[in-house]
mmCIF file of C-alpha atoms in Angstrom:
data_model
loop_
_atom_site.group_PDB
_atom_site.id
_atom_site.type_symbol
_atom_site.label_atom_id
_atom_site.label_comp_id
_atom_site.label_asym_id
_atom_site.label_seq_id
_atom_site.Cartn_x
_atom_site.Cartn_y
_atom_site.Cartn_z
ATOM 1 C CA MET A 128 32.718 -18.670 -37.838
ATOM 2 C CA PHE A 129 31.910 -16.951 -41.176
ATOM 3 C CA GLN A 130 32.020 -18.633 -44.324
ATOM 4 C CA CYS A 131 34.867 -17.813 -46.102
ATOM 5 C CA ILE A 132 34.305 -15.281 -48.523
ATOM 6 C CA VAL A 133 36.363 -13.696 -51.530
ATOM 7 C CA ALA A 134 40.191 -12.539 -49.287
ATOM 8 C CA VAL A 135 42.420 -9.603 -49.956
ATOM 9 C CA MET A 136 45.885 -10.106 -49.101
ATOM 10 C CA PHE A 137 47.482 -7.892 -47.188
ATOM 11 C CA ALA A 138 50.020 -7.963 -50.166
ATOM 12 C CA ALA A 139 47.356 -6.988 -51.982
ATOM 13 C CA VAL A 140 46.735 -10.429 -54.474
ATOM 14 C CA LEU A 141 43.731 -11.365 -54.398
ATOM 15 C CA SER A 142 42.713 -14.833 -53.839
ATOM 16 C CA ILE A 143 39.911 -17.810 -52.367
ATOM 17 C CA CYS A 144 40.575 -18.413 -48.894
ATOM 18 C CA GLY A 145 38.811 -22.442 -48.568
ATOM 19 C CA CYS A 146 36.647 -23.275 -45.210
ATOM 20 C CA GLY A 147 38.789 -24.336 -42.137
ATOM 21 C CA LYS A 148 42.170 -23.525 -44.327
ATOM 22 C CA LYS A 149 44.741 -21.554 -41.942
ATOM 23 C CA ARG A 150 45.133 -18.844 -42.952
ATOM 24 C CA GLU A 151 48.767 -17.566 -42.905
ATOM 25 C CA GLN A 152 48.206 -13.953 -44.958
ATOM 26 C CA GLU A 153 46.965 -11.000 -43.786
ATOM 27 C CA THR A 154 43.395 -10.900 -45.299
ATOM 28 C CA PHE A 155 40.440 -8.546 -45.406
ATOM 29 C CA HIS A 156 36.856 -9.245 -45.318
ATOM 30 C CA THR A 157 33.417 -7.248 -44.896
ATOM 31 C CA GLU A 158 30.519 -7.771 -43.016
ATOM 32 C CA ASN A 159 26.884 -5.546 -43.269
ATOM 33 C CA LYS A 160 25.532 -4.213 -39.688
ATOM 34 C CA THR A 161 23.563 -7.112 -39.159
ATOM 35 C CA GLU A 162 27.600 -8.933 -38.298
ATOM 36 C CA ILE A 163 28.810 -6.295 -37.101
ATOM 37 C CA GLU A 164 26.026 -6.431 -34.493
ATOM 38 C CA ASN A 165 25.450 -10.409 -34.622
ATOM 39 C CA ARG A 166 28.236 -12.253 -35.683
ATOM 40 C CA THR A 167 27.191 -15.372 -34.444
ATOM 41 C CA ASN A 168 24.512 -14.964 -37.781
ATOM 42 C CA ALA A 169 26.358 -17.195 -40.477
ATOM 43 C CA GLN A 170 23.189 -16.430 -42.455
ATOM 44 C CA THR A 171 23.728 -13.065 -42.889
ATOM 45 C CA GLU A 172 25.234 -11.320 -46.558
ATOM 46 C CA GLU A 173 28.171 -10.691 -47.152
ATOM 47 C CA LYS A 174 30.023 -7.888 -49.323
ATOM 48 C CA THR A 175 33.017 -8.564 -51.208
ATOM 49 C CA CYS A 176 35.928 -5.999 -49.917
ATOM 50 C CA VAL A 177 38.378 -4.972 -52.885
ATOM 51 C CA LEU A 178 41.420 -2.733 -51.975
ATOM 52 C CA PRO A 179 43.332 -0.854 -55.025
ATOM 53 C CA LYS A 180 46.153 -2.714 -55.814
ATOM 54 C CA GLU A 181 49.382 -0.986 -53.772
ATOM 55 C CA THR A 182 51.964 -1.094 -57.087
ATOM 56 C CA ILE A 183 53.991 1.387 -54.662
ATOM 57 C CA LYS A 184 56.063 0.629 -51.567
ATOM 58 C CA LYS A 185 57.311 4.326 -50.836
ATOM 59 C CA ALA A 186 55.980 6.998 -49.245
ATOM 60 C CA ALA A 187 58.438 9.210 -51.657
ATOM 61 C CA ASN A 188 57.161 7.810 -54.745
ATOM 62 C CA LEU A 189 53.997 9.072 -54.375
ATOM 63 C CA LEU A 190 55.685 12.532 -55.863
ATOM 64 C CA THR A 191 56.135 11.252 -58.939
ATOM 65 C CA LEU A 192 52.400 10.578 -60.251
ATOM 66 C CA THR A 193 50.106 12.142 -61.034
ATOM 67 C CA LEU A 194 46.618 12.851 -58.331
ATOM 68 C CA PRO A 195 44.316 10.690 -59.943
ATOM 69 C CA LYS A 196 47.401 7.669 -59.974
ATOM 70 C CA ARG A 197 48.722 9.359 -56.063
ATOM 71 C CA LYS A 198 45.097 9.425 -54.412
ATOM 72 C CA LYS A 199 44.750 5.882 -55.534
ATOM 73 C CA ALA A 200 47.665 4.275 -54.463
ATOM 74 C CA PHE A 201 47.831 6.132 -51.452
ATOM 75 C CA ILE A 202 44.312 4.313 -50.286
ATOM 76 C CA ALA A 203 45.879 1.559 -51.277
ATOM 77 C CA MET A 204 49.446 2.020 -48.634
ATOM 78 C CA ILE A 205 46.868 3.429 -46.096
ATOM 79 C CA ALA A 206 43.687 1.346 -46.044
ATOM 80 C CA PRO A 207 45.114 -1.287 -44.770
ATOM 81 C CA ALA A 208 46.277 0.329 -41.458
ATOM 82 C CA VAL A 209 43.850 1.777 -40.602
ATOM 83 C CA LEU A 210 41.925 -1.374 -40.724
ATOM 84 C CA LYS A 211 44.458 -3.042 -38.814
ATOM 85 C CA ALA A 212 44.491 -0.087 -36.043
ATOM 86 C CA ASN A 213 40.732 -0.599 -36.184
ATOM 87 C CA CYS A 214 40.497 -4.336 -35.182
ATOM 88 C CA ILE A 215 43.489 -4.285 -32.121
ATOM 89 C CA ILE A 216 41.228 -1.727 -30.556
ATOM 90 C CA ASN A 217 38.035 -3.488 -31.421
ATOM 91 C CA LYS A 218 39.831 -7.009 -29.688
ATOM 92 C CA GLU A 219 40.455 -4.717 -26.900
ATOM 93 C CA ARG A 220 37.031 -3.084 -26.756
ATOM 94 C CA GLU A 221 35.550 -7.138 -26.468
ATOM 95 C CA ILE A 222 38.269 -8.383 -23.953
ATOM 96 C CA LEU A 223 36.643 -4.226 -21.967
ATOM 97 C CA ILE A 224 33.341 -5.461 -22.982
ATOM 98 C CA ARG A 225 33.909 -9.079 -20.872
ATOM 99 C CA ILE A 226 35.586 -8.165 -17.970
ATOM 100 C CA LYS A 227 32.629 -5.675 -17.019
ATOM 101 C CA GLU A 228 30.787 -8.427 -17.637
ATOM 102 C CA LYS A 229 32.450 -10.265 -15.166
ATOM 103 C CA ILE A 230 33.018 -7.396 -12.526
ATOM 104 C CA LYS A 231 28.823 -6.645 -13.581
ATOM 105 C CA ASN A 232 27.930 -10.500 -12.098
ATOM 106 C CA GLY A 233 29.920 -10.242 -9.120
ATOM 107 C CA LYS A 234 33.313 -12.890 -10.863
ATOM 108 C CA PRO A 235 36.379 -12.728 -10.521
ATOM 109 C CA LEU A 236 39.060 -11.397 -12.834
ATOM 110 C CA SER A 237 41.906 -13.726 -13.547
ATOM 111 C CA GLU A 238 45.296 -12.748 -13.419
ATOM 112 C CA LYS A 239 46.304 -11.619 -17.252
ATOM 113 C CA GLU A 240 42.499 -9.598 -17.086
ATOM 114 C CA LYS A 241 43.610 -7.853 -14.599
ATOM 115 C CA ARG A 242 46.804 -6.718 -15.858
ATOM 116 C CA PHE A 243 45.249 -6.127 -18.646
ATOM 117 C CA LEU A 244 42.749 -3.837 -17.340
ATOM 118 C CA THR A 245 45.379 -1.753 -14.864
ATOM 119 C CA ARG A 246 47.513 -1.478 -18.249
ATOM 120 C CA MET A 247 44.906 0.020 -20.656
ATOM 121 C CA GLU A 248 43.585 2.627 -17.064
ATOM 122 C CA LYS A 249 46.677 3.411 -17.378
ATOM 123 C CA LYS A 250 47.063 4.145 -21.066
ATOM 124 C CA TYR A 251 43.066 6.333 -21.021
ATOM 125 C CA ARG A 252 44.317 7.655 -18.242
ATOM 126 C CA THR A 253 40.758 6.719 -16.485
ATOM 127 C CA LYS A 254 39.918 4.002 -13.246
ATOM 128 C CA ASP A 255 36.662 4.081 -14.953
ATOM 129 C CA ILE A 256 35.146 1.051 -17.001
ATOM 130 C CA ASP A 257 32.192 3.343 -18.505
ATOM 131 C CA GLU A 258 34.788 5.860 -19.068
ATOM 132 C CA LEU A 259 37.453 2.997 -20.599
ATOM 133 C CA LEU A 260 34.912 2.038 -23.143
ATOM 134 C CA ILE A 261 33.258 5.102 -24.418
ATOM 135 C CA ARG A 262 36.922 5.749 -25.224
ATOM 136 C CA VAL A 263 38.054 2.751 -26.396
ATOM 137 C CA ASN A 264 36.805 2.607 -30.050
ATOM 138 C CA THR A 265 37.254 3.111 -33.621
ATOM 139 C CA LEU A 266 36.145 5.418 -36.867
ATOM 140 C CA PRO A 267 35.367 3.901 -39.853
ATOM 141 C CA PRO A 268 37.753 3.646 -41.865
ATOM 142 C CA SER A 269 36.767 6.665 -44.646
ATOM 143 C CA LEU A 270 36.425 9.154 -42.465
ATOM 144 C CA VAL A 271 39.992 8.447 -40.916
ATOM 145 C CA ILE A 272 41.238 8.080 -44.323
ATOM 146 C CA ALA A 273 39.660 11.089 -45.415
ATOM 147 C CA GLN A 274 41.265 13.296 -43.266
ATOM 148 C CA ALA A 275 44.988 11.163 -43.672
ATOM 149 C CA ALA A 276 45.283 13.022 -47.288
ATOM 150 C CA ILE A 277 44.203 16.219 -45.906
ATOM 151 C CA GLU A 278 46.542 16.209 -43.382
ATOM 152 C CA SER A 279 49.531 14.458 -45.845
ATOM 153 C CA GLY A 280 48.046 16.130 -49.430
ATOM 154 C CA TRP A 281 47.729 12.671 -49.952
ATOM 155 C CA GLY A 282 51.127 11.676 -48.958
ATOM 156 C CA THR A 283 53.396 14.711 -50.166
ATOM 157 C CA SER A 284 53.624 16.125 -47.181
ATOM 158 C CA ARG A 285 57.399 16.207 -46.018
ATOM 159 C CA PHE A 286 56.903 15.152 -42.730
ATOM 160 C CA PHE A 287 54.682 11.741 -44.030
ATOM 161 C CA VAL A 288 57.491 11.526 -46.891
ATOM 162 C CA GLU A 289 60.345 11.664 -43.775
ATOM 163 C CA GLY A 290 58.730 9.798 -40.937
ATOM 164 C CA HIS A 291 55.624 7.925 -42.135
ATOM 165 C CA ASN A 292 54.032 11.186 -39.654
ATOM 166 C CA ILE A 293 50.023 10.894 -41.647
ATOM 167 C CA PHE A 294 47.993 14.150 -39.575
ATOM 168 C CA GLY A 295 50.884 15.909 -38.649
ATOM 169 C CA ILE A 296 51.418 15.285 -35.519
ATOM 170 C CA TRP A 297 53.974 17.788 -32.534
ATOM 171 C CA THR A 298 56.229 16.212 -30.052
ATOM 172 C CA PHE A 299 57.426 18.275 -27.339
ATOM 173 C CA ASP A 300 59.177 15.963 -25.310
ATOM 174 C CA ASN A 301 62.890 16.054 -26.453
ATOM 175 C CA LYS A 302 63.968 11.953 -25.952
ATOM 176 C CA THR A 303 61.516 11.316 -28.857
ATOM 177 C CA GLU A 304 61.774 11.352 -32.089
ATOM 178 C CA ALA A 305 60.542 13.601 -34.454
ATOM 179 C CA ILE A 306 61.506 16.193 -37.680
ATOM 180 C CA GLN A 307 61.830 19.565 -37.717
ATOM 181 C CA ALA A 308 59.637 21.554 -38.880
ATOM 182 C CA LYS A 309 61.438 24.481 -41.398
ATOM 183 C CA ASN A 310 61.238 27.996 -39.899
ATOM 184 C CA SER A 311 60.017 26.719 -36.775
ATOM 185 C CA THR A 312 60.426 25.694 -33.120
ATOM 186 C CA ALA A 313 57.779 22.722 -32.992
ATOM 187 C CA ARG A 314 58.942 19.168 -34.285
ATOM 188 C CA VAL A 315 56.740 16.575 -35.958
ATOM 189 C CA ARG A 316 56.893 13.017 -34.977
ATOM 190 C CA LYS A 317 58.200 10.518 -36.465
ATOM 191 C CA TYR A 318 57.312 6.977 -36.721
ATOM 192 C CA THR A 319 58.579 3.531 -37.886
ATOM 193 C CA SER A 320 55.532 2.638 -39.469
ATOM 194 C CA LEU A 321 52.292 3.704 -40.920
ATOM 195 C CA LEU A 322 50.202 1.788 -37.964
ATOM 196 C CA SER A 323 52.178 3.308 -35.309
ATOM 197 C CA SER A 324 51.082 6.989 -36.076
ATOM 198 C CA ILE A 325 47.874 6.063 -36.683
ATOM 199 C CA GLU A 326 47.798 4.328 -33.818
ATOM 200 C CA ASP A 327 48.998 7.409 -32.285
ATOM 201 C CA TYR A 328 46.025 9.838 -33.998
ATOM 202 C CA TYR A 329 44.114 7.460 -32.061
ATOM 203 C CA TYR A 330 44.749 7.458 -29.040
ATOM 204 C CA ASN A 331 44.837 11.359 -29.857
ATOM 205 C CA ILE A 332 40.885 11.190 -30.778
ATOM 206 C CA ASN A 333 41.217 8.572 -27.308
ATOM 207 C CA THR A 334 42.021 10.665 -24.887
ATOM 208 C CA GLY A 335 42.194 13.849 -26.530
ATOM 209 C CA TRP A 336 39.629 16.286 -24.273
ATOM 210 C CA ALA A 337 38.863 18.163 -27.296
ATOM 211 C CA TYR A 338 36.599 15.380 -29.190
ATOM 212 C CA ARG A 339 34.917 14.652 -25.732
ATOM 213 C CA ASP A 340 31.803 14.733 -27.761
ATOM 214 C CA LEU A 341 32.940 12.161 -30.818
ATOM 215 C CA ARG A 342 33.261 9.737 -28.936
ATOM 216 C CA ILE A 343 30.023 9.669 -27.263
ATOM 217 C CA ALA A 344 28.646 10.066 -30.921
ATOM 218 C CA ARG A 345 30.051 7.228 -32.234
ATOM 219 C CA LEU A 346 28.579 4.857 -29.948
ATOM 220 C CA LYS A 347 25.592 5.439 -31.493
ATOM 221 C CA GLU A 348 26.866 6.801 -34.770
ATOM 222 C CA ARG A 349 28.622 5.242 -37.387
ATOM 223 C CA ASN A 350 28.372 7.492 -40.275
ATOM 224 C CA ALA A 351 31.586 9.204 -41.427
ATOM 225 C CA LEU A 352 30.348 11.960 -42.767
ATOM 226 C CA LYS A 353 27.400 12.950 -39.932
ATOM 227 C CA LEU A 354 30.643 12.245 -37.237
ATOM 228 C CA ALA A 355 32.793 14.575 -39.464
ATOM 229 C CA LYS A 356 31.703 17.320 -38.023
ATOM 230 C CA TYR A 357 32.422 15.736 -34.425
ATOM 231 C CA LEU A 358 36.126 17.168 -36.155
ATOM 232 C CA ARG A 359 36.048 20.882 -36.499
ATOM 233 C CA ASN A 360 37.896 20.860 -33.774
ATOM 234 C CA TYR A 361 40.989 19.090 -35.746
ATOM 235 C CA SER A 362 42.394 21.639 -37.472
ATOM 236 C CA ILE A 363 41.737 25.856 -37.400
ATOM 237 C CA LEU A 364 40.007 26.082 -40.391
ATOM 238 C CA ARG A 365 36.642 24.870 -38.309
ATOM 239 C CA ASP A 366 33.494 24.028 -40.247
ATOM 240 C CA GLU A 367 35.532 24.596 -43.798
ATOM 241 C CA TYR A 368 37.919 21.539 -42.788
ATOM 242 C CA VAL A 369 34.345 19.620 -42.149
ATOM 243 C CA ARG A 370 33.013 20.247 -45.407
ATOM 244 C CA ARG A 371 36.685 19.101 -46.548
ATOM 245 C CA LEU A 372 36.352 15.974 -44.836
ATOM 246 C CA GLN A 373 33.481 15.519 -46.745
ATOM 247 C CA ARG A 374 34.054 16.395 -50.381
ATOM 248 C CA VAL A 375 36.968 13.971 -49.544
ATOM 249 C CA ILE A 376 35.103 11.240 -48.794
ATOM 250 C CA ARG A 377 32.062 11.351 -51.218
ATOM 251 C CA LYS A 378 34.637 12.525 -54.431
ATOM 252 C CA ASN A 379 36.644 9.187 -53.352
ATOM 253 C CA ASN A 380 34.439 6.559 -52.631
ATOM 254 C CA LEU A 381 35.533 5.869 -49.402
ATOM 255 C CA GLN A 382 32.952 4.628 -48.047
ATOM 256 C CA GLN A 383 33.499 1.580 -49.485
ATOM 257 C CA PHE A 384 36.087 0.445 -46.845
ATOM 258 C CA ASP A 385 33.581 1.487 -44.424
ATOM 259 C CA ASN A 386 32.534 -2.067 -46.203
ATOM 260 C CA CYS A 387 35.988 -3.958 -45.302
ATOM 261 C CA ILE A 388 37.067 -6.266 -42.188
ATOM 262 C CA TYR A 389 40.975 -6.749 -40.781
ATOM 263 C CA ASP A 390 40.661 -10.873 -40.205
ATOM 264 C CA ASN A 391 44.153 -11.481 -38.872
ATOM 265 C CA CYS A 392 44.997 -8.955 -35.028
ATOM 266 C CA THR A 393 45.490 -10.597 -32.129
ATOM 267 C CA VAL A 394 45.407 -8.543 -28.457
ATOM 268 C CA LYS A 395 47.149 -10.734 -25.508
ATOM 269 C CA LEU A 396 45.889 -10.223 -22.044
#
């Protein structure tokens, strides 16, 4: 287990965690590349992750802020939810890797593992475990935050304010709670939280045909600026959309959040 480092509380209060002390609040820490690849190497240098202080609790309040303050508040709202979504997906991925190894070695799966595998196969629409491991994966937080900023106008869009819809995701299901677009028959999904919006965004990225190349590329590439080019199909702007993503990442120094790891999520079999 890693030595304790400076942690950023989910409520944005900075504190120090004592070795062996049970975490009672959600915390964040960072790992460098070596630690991510080999979590057993406790000698690897660690970096400190500091999220912006969260001063805004309601999306509507972002509208009253100047642009610099709005950006800071928006990142403080979005970043923890992005990191938590990444944590959940990474936990699911770790379980799938263990299941794959058991299958490869001819070892029987437990009933819980069987149910988990069936659930994931149904959700991600494939019974090929190798394809599952291509789909059940994350993106660098900086890339997701940049998309969130562009798609929501830094938290000023009506869909974000009224329904936590960060990415402007539509719905064609009349049973799904939604927001009616103005002067259009289109309906945009309404979410109960920022996390649920980000999880739905990931589901689209991880299953949509338009992002197949992105899913393949991220197996080896984790640089947000390089991965951005695989999101050209997300917008009719195509290459200009990619350039905008890269500008937002650079201008707002978002890659600093790629060192942040959410450290308090669980996934049940």
